[in-house]
Short mmCIF file of C-alpha atoms in Angstrom, two decimals:
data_model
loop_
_atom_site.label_atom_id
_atom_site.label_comp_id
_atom_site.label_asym_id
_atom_site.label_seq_id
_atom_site.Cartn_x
_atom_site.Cartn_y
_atom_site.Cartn_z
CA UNK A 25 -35.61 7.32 58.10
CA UNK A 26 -33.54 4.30 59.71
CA UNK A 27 -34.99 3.00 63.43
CA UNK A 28 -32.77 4.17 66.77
CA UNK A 29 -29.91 1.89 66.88
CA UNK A 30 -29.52 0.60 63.39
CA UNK A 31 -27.02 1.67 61.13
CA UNK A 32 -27.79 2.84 57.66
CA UNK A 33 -26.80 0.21 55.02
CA UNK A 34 -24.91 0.45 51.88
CA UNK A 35 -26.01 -0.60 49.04
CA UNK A 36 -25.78 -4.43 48.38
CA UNK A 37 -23.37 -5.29 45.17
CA UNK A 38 -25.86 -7.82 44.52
CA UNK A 39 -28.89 -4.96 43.99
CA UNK A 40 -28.78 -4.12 40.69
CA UNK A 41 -27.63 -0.89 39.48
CA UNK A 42 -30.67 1.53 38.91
CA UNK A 43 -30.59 2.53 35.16
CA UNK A 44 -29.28 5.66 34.79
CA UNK A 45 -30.00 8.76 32.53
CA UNK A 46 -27.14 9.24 30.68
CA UNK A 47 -28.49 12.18 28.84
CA UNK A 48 -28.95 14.14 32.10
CA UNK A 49 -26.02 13.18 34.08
CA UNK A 50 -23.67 15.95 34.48
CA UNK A 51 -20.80 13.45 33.07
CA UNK A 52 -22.90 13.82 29.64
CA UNK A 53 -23.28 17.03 29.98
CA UNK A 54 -19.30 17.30 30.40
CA UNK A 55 -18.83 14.82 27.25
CA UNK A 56 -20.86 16.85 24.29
CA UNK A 57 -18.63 19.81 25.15
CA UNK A 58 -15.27 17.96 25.01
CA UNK A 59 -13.19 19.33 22.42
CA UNK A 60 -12.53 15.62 21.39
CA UNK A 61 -15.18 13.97 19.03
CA UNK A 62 -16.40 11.58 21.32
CA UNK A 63 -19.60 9.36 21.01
CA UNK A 64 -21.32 6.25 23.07
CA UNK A 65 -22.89 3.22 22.78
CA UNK A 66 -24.84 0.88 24.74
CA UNK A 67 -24.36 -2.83 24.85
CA UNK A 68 -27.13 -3.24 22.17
CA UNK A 69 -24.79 -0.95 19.88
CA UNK A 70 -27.25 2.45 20.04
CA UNK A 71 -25.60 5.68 20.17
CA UNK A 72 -26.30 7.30 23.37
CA UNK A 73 -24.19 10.06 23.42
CA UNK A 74 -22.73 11.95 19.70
CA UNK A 75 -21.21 15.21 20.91
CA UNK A 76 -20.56 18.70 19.15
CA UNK A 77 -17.42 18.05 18.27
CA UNK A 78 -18.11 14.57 17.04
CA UNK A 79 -20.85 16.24 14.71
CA UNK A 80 -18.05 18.75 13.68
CA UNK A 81 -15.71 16.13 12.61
CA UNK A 82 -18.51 14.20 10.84
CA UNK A 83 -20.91 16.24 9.67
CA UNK A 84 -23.79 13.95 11.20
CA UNK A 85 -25.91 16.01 13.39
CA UNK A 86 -26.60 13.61 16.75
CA UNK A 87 -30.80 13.84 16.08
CA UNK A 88 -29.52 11.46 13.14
CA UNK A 89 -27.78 8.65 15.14
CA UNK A 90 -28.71 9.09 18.78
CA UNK A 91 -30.85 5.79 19.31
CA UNK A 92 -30.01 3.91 16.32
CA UNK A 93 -27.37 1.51 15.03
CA UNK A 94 -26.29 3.71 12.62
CA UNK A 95 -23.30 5.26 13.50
CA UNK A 96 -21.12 3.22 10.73
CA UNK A 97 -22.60 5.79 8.25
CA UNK A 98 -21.10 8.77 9.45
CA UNK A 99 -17.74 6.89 8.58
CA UNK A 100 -18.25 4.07 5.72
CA UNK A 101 -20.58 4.18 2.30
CA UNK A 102 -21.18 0.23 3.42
CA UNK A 103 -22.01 -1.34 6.62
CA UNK A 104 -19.55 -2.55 8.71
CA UNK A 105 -18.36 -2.35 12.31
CA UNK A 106 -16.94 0.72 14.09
CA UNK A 107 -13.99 0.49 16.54
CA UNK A 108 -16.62 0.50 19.65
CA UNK A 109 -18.48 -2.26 17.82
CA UNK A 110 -15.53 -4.57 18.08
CA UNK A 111 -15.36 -3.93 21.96
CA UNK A 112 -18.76 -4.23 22.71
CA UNK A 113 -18.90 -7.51 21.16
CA UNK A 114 -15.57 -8.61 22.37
CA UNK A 115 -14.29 -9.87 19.12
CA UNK A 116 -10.64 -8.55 18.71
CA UNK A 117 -9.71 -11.09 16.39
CA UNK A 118 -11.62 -8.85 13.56
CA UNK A 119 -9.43 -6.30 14.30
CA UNK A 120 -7.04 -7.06 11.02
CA UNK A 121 -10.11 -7.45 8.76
CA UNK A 122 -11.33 -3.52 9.28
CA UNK A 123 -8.26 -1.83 10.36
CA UNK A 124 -5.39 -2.41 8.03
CA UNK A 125 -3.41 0.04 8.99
CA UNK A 126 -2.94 -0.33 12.76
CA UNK A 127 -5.03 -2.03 15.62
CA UNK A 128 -4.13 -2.80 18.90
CA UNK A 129 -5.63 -3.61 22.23
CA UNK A 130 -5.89 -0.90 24.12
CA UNK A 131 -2.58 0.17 26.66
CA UNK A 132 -4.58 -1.08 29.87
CA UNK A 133 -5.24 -4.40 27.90
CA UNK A 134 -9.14 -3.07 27.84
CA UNK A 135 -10.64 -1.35 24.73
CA UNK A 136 -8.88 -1.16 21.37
CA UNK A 137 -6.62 1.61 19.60
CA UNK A 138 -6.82 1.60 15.40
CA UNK A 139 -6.12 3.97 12.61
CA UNK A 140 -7.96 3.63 9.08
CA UNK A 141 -9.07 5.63 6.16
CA UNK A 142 -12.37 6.49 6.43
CA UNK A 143 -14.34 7.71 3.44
CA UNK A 144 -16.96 10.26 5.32
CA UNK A 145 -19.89 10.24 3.23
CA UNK A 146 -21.56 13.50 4.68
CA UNK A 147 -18.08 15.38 4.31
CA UNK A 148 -17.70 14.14 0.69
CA UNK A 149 -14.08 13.66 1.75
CA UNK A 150 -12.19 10.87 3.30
CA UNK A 151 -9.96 11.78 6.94
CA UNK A 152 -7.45 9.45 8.22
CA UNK A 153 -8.52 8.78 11.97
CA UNK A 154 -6.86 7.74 14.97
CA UNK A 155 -9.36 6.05 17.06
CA UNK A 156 -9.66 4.38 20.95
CA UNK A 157 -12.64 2.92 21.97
CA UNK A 158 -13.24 1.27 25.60
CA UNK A 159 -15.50 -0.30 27.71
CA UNK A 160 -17.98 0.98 30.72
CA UNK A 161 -18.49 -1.95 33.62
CA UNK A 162 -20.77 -0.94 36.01
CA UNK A 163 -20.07 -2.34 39.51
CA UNK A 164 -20.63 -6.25 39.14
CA UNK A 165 -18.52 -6.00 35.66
CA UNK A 166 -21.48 -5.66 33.24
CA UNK A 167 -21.07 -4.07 29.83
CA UNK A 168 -23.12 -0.47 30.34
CA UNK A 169 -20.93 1.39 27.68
CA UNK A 170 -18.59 1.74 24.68
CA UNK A 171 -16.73 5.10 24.93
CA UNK A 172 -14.94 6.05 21.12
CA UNK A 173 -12.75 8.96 20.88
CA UNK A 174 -10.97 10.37 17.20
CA UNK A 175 -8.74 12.23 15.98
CA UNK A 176 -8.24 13.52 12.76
CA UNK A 177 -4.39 12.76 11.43
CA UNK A 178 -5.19 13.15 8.03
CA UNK A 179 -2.27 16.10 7.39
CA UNK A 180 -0.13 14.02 9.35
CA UNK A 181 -0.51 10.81 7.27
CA UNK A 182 -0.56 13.06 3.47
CA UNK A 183 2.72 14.34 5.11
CA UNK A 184 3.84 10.91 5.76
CA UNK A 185 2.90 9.28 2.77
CA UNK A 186 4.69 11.97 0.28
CA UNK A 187 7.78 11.86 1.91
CA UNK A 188 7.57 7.81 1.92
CA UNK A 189 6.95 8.74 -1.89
CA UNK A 190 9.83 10.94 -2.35
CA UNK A 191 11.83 7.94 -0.81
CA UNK A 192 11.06 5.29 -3.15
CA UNK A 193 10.02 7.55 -6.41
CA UNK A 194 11.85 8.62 -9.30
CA UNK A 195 11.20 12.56 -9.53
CA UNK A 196 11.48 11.99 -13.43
CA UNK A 197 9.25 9.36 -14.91
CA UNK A 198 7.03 8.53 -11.15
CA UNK A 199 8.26 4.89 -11.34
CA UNK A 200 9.66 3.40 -8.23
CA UNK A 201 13.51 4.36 -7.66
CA UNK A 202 16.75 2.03 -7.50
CA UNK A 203 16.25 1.97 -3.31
CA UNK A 204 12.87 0.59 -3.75
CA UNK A 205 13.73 -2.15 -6.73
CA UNK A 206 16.70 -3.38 -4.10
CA UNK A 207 13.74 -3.79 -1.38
CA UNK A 208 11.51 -5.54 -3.48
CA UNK A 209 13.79 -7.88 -5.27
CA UNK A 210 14.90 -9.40 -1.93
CA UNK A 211 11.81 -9.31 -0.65
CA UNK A 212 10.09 -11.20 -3.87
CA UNK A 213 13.39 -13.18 -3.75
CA UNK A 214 12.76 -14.36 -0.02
CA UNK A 215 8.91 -15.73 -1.12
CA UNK A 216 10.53 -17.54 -4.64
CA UNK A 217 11.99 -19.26 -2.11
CA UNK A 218 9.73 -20.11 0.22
CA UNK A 219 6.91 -21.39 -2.81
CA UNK A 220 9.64 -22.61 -5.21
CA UNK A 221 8.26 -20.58 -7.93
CA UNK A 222 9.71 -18.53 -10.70
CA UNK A 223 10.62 -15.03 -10.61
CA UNK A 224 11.21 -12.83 -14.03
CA UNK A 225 13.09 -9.65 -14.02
CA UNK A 226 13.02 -7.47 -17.28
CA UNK A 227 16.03 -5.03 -18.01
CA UNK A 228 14.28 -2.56 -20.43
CA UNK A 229 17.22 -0.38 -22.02
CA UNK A 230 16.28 2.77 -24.66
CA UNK A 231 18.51 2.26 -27.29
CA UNK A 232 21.00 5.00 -28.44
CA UNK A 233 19.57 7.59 -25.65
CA UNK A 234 23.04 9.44 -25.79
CA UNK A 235 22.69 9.79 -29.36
CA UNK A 236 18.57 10.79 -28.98
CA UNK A 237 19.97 13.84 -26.37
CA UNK A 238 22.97 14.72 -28.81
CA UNK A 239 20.19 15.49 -31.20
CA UNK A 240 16.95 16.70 -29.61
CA UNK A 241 18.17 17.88 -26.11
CA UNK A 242 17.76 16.94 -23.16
CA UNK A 243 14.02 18.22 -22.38
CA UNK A 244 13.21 16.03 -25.01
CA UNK A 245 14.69 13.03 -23.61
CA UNK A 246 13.01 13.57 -20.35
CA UNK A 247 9.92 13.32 -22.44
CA UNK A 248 11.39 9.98 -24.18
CA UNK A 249 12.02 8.15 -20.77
CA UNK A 250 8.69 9.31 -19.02
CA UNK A 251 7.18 7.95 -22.12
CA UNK A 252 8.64 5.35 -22.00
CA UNK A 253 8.22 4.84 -18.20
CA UNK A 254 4.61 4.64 -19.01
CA UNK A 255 4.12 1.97 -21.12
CA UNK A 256 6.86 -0.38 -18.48
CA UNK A 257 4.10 0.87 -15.73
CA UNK A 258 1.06 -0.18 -17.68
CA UNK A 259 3.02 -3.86 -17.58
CA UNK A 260 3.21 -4.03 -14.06
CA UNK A 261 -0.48 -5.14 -13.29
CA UNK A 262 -0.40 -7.27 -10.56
CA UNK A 263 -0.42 -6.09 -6.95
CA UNK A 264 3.61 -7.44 -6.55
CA UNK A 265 4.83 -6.24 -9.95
CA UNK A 266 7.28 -3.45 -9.68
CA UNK A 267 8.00 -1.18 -12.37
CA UNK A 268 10.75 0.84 -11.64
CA UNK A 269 13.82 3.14 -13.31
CA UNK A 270 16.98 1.31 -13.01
CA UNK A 271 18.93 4.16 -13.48
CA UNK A 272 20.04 6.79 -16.45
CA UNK A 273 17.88 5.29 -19.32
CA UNK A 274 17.15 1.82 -17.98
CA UNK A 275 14.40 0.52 -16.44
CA UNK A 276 13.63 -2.55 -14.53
CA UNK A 277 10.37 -4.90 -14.11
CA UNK A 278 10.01 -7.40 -11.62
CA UNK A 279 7.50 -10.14 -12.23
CA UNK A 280 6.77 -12.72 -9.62
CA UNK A 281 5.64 -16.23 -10.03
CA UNK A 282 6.15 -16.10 -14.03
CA UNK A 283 8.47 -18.44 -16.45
CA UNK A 284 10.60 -17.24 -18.84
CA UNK A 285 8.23 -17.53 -21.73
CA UNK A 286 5.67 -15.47 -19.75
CA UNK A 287 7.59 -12.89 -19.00
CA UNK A 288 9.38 -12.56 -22.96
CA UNK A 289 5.95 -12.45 -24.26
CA UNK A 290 5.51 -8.98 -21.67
CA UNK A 291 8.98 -7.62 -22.80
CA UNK A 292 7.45 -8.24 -26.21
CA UNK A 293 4.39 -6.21 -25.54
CA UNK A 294 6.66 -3.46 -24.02
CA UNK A 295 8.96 -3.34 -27.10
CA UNK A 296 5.86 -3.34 -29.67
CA UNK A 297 4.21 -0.66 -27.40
CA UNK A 298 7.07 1.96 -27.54
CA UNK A 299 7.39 1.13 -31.41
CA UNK A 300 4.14 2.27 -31.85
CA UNK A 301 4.57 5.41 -30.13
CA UNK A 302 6.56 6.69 -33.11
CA UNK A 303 8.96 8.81 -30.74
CA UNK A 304 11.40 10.37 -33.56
CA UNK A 305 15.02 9.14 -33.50
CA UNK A 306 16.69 9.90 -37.23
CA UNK A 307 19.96 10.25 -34.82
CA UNK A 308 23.52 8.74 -37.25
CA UNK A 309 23.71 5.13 -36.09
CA UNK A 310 20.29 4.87 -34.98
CA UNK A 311 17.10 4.35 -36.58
CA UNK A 312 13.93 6.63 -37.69
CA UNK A 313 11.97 5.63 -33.70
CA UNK A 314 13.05 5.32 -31.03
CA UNK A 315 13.47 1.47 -30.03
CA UNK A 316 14.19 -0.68 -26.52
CA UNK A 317 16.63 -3.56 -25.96
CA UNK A 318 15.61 -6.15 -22.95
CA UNK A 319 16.94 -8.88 -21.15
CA UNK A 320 14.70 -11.38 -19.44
CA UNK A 321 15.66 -13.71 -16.62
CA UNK A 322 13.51 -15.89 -14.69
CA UNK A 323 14.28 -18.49 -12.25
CA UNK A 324 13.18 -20.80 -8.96
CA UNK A 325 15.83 -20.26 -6.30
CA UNK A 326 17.00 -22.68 -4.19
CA UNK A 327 18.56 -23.18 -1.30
CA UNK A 328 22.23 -22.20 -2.52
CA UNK A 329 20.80 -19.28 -4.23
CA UNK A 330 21.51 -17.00 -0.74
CA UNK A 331 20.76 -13.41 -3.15
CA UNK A 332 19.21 -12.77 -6.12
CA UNK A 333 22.57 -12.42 -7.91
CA UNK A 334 22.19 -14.73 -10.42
CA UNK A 335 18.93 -13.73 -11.51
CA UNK A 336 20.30 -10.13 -11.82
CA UNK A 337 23.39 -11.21 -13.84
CA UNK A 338 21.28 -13.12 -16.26
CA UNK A 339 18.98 -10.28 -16.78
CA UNK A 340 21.74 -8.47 -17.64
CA UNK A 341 23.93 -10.51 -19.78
CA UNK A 342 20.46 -10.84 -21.79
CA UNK A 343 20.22 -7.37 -22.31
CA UNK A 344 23.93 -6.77 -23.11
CA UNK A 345 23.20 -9.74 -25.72
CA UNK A 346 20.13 -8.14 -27.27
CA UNK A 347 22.39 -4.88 -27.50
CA UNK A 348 25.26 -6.72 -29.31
CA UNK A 349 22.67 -8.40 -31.70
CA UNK A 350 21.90 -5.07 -33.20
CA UNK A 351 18.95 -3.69 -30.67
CA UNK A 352 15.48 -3.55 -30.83
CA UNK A 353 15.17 -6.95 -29.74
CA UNK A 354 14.03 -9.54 -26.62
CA UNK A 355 16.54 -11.81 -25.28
CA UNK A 356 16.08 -14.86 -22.70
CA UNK A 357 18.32 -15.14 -21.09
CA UNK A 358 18.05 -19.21 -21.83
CA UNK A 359 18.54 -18.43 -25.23
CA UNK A 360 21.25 -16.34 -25.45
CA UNK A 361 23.44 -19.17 -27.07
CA UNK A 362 20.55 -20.28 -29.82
CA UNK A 363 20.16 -16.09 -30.20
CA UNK A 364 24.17 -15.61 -30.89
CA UNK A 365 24.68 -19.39 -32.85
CA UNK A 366 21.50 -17.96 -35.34
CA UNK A 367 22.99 -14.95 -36.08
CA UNK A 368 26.24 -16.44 -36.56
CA UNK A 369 27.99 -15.42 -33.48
CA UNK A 370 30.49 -16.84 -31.10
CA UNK A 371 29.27 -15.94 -27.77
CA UNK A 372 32.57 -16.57 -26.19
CA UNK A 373 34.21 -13.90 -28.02
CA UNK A 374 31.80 -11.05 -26.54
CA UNK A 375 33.49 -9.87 -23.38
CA UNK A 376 30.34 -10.25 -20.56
CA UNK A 377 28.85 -7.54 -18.95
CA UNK A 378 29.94 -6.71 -15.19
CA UNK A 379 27.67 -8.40 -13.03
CA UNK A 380 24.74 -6.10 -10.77
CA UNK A 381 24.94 -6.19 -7.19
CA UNK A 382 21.48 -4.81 -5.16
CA UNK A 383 22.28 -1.56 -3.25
#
């Protein structure tokens, strides 16, 4: 009781804060019946609050994680850092490292926003998440809590991702489409630049196709290409080759940072690899299997070189070379006049091919 005469003080910001019970605060109580999976740490990174629906999404009941560090496990096979784990230790420049897809700081320039696959060991199934985490100051501006919230977007994002696939896929053979090649060539074309270093391109042609549906149908030729289509993919083994169809029975391959001789001994695999498939021809003007005709170009742009035209047209005039030279062949495009002069031809008698534009 205060004496007669004195005024009842309030509480001095420099008192500290009395530690509160989270788990019986009615604000707890509130949280572990939100419909959103929510959980809480404390500055030392324990979980101090997992709710229902969090357990739901995770399939990590909260007598597992409540008062441990181990809330990464309801989400990764491996240890690493969870959205709140970021805020509570301040460190948003890690944000590209463990979120790929999308990170942010959070709309109120406290907290962070993210989305990222996340494998969910308990579920046996991975969810794509969209997740906020922010920060609890008490009243002097000390760290008492990380709040993280998710949401599960995983339809969403399969949605997303087919129709990015029906975009930039060829329904036949599952190789990237024309629209995609156009993207990627520039894009590859841009960097050649930028390092000054080579860039192949492959034009992989079936030869006699017409003549192959004339006489087996056209079912079977959709079998031809996707076979085909196969053994261009298996060539595209780095993370910025592009296998792709070109269009009708053509295909395309785009090889960054390779020389010519690099990428003829590739073409050379391909043409070897569809040989051995054994893919029955026996069309009039053809031979017994079916065979491929390609044209390789490679080449360091510089600074005149404002589109990958040239490397395009070379490509091309190689494979319209290899096709005049009697097929089932590799032609560099370097070589074409050695190729023509040792077969006894006069290059400048063969009308060239119209050059390719991108889309």
């Amino acid at each position: 009781m205060t004496k007669p005469g004195k005024t009842p003080s309030k509480t001095s910001s420099k008192t500290p804060a009395k530690t509160v019970d989270v788990a019986d605060s009615y604000a707890v109580r509130l949280m572990q019946h939100l419909v959103v999976p929510t959980f809480v740490i404390d500055p030392k990174r324990r979980v101090v609050i997992w709710n229902r629906a969090c357990e739901r999404l995770t399939g990590v009941a909260a007598s597992e994680v409540i008062g441990t560090n181990k809330h990464w496990q309801a989400f990764y096979e491996t240890k690493r850092p969870c959205l709140a784990d970021l805020v509570a230790l301040d460190r948003p420049e890690q944000l590209p490292e463990f979120y790929s897809e999308y990170a942010a700081r959070g709309h109120n320039g406290l907290g962070f926003s993210a989305e990222n696959w996340c494998v969910m060991p308990k579920l046996g199934s991975q969810l794509y998440l969209a997740i906020d985490a922010g920060p609890i100051h008490d009243e002097a501006g000390h760290l008492i809590a990380v709040v993280e919230t998710l949401r599960d977007l995983t339809d969403q994002k399969r949605a997303e991702t087919a129709l990015k696939e029906l975009a930039t896929k060829d329904g036949l053979t599952g190789l990237s489409n024309r629209r995609a090649f156009d993207q990627m060539l520039m894009s590859e074309w841009a960097r050649a630049q930028r390092t000054q270093k080579p860039m192949a391109l492959l034009f992989v042609d079936v030869d006699h196709f017409k003549l192959f549906n004339d006489r087996h149908g056209h079912q079977n030729g959709d079998e031809c290409l996707r076979a085909v289509a196969a053994v261009v993919s298996r060539h595209a083994v780095r993370p910025l080759d592009l296998a792709s169809r070109y269009g009708g029975e053509e295909f395309a391959l785009i090889l960054p940072d390779l020389n010519g001789d690099a990428a003829c001994a590739i073409a050379e695999e391909i043409r070897c690899a569809v040989m051995a498939l054994a893919i029955a021809h026996g069309a009039i003007g053809a031979g017994d299997h079916v065979t491929l005709s390609v044209g390789v170009a490679s080449h360091i742009p510089g600074e005149a070189d404002g589109s990958p035209d040239r490397l395009l047209g070379a490509a091309d005039e190689a494979l319209y070379a290899a096709k005049r030279l009697g097929r089932n062949r590799v032609i560099c495009a370097e070589r074409i006049l050695a190729e023509f002069a040792g077969h006894g031809r006069d290059p400048t008698a063969v009308p060239a091919p119209v050059r390719r534009k991108t889309a």
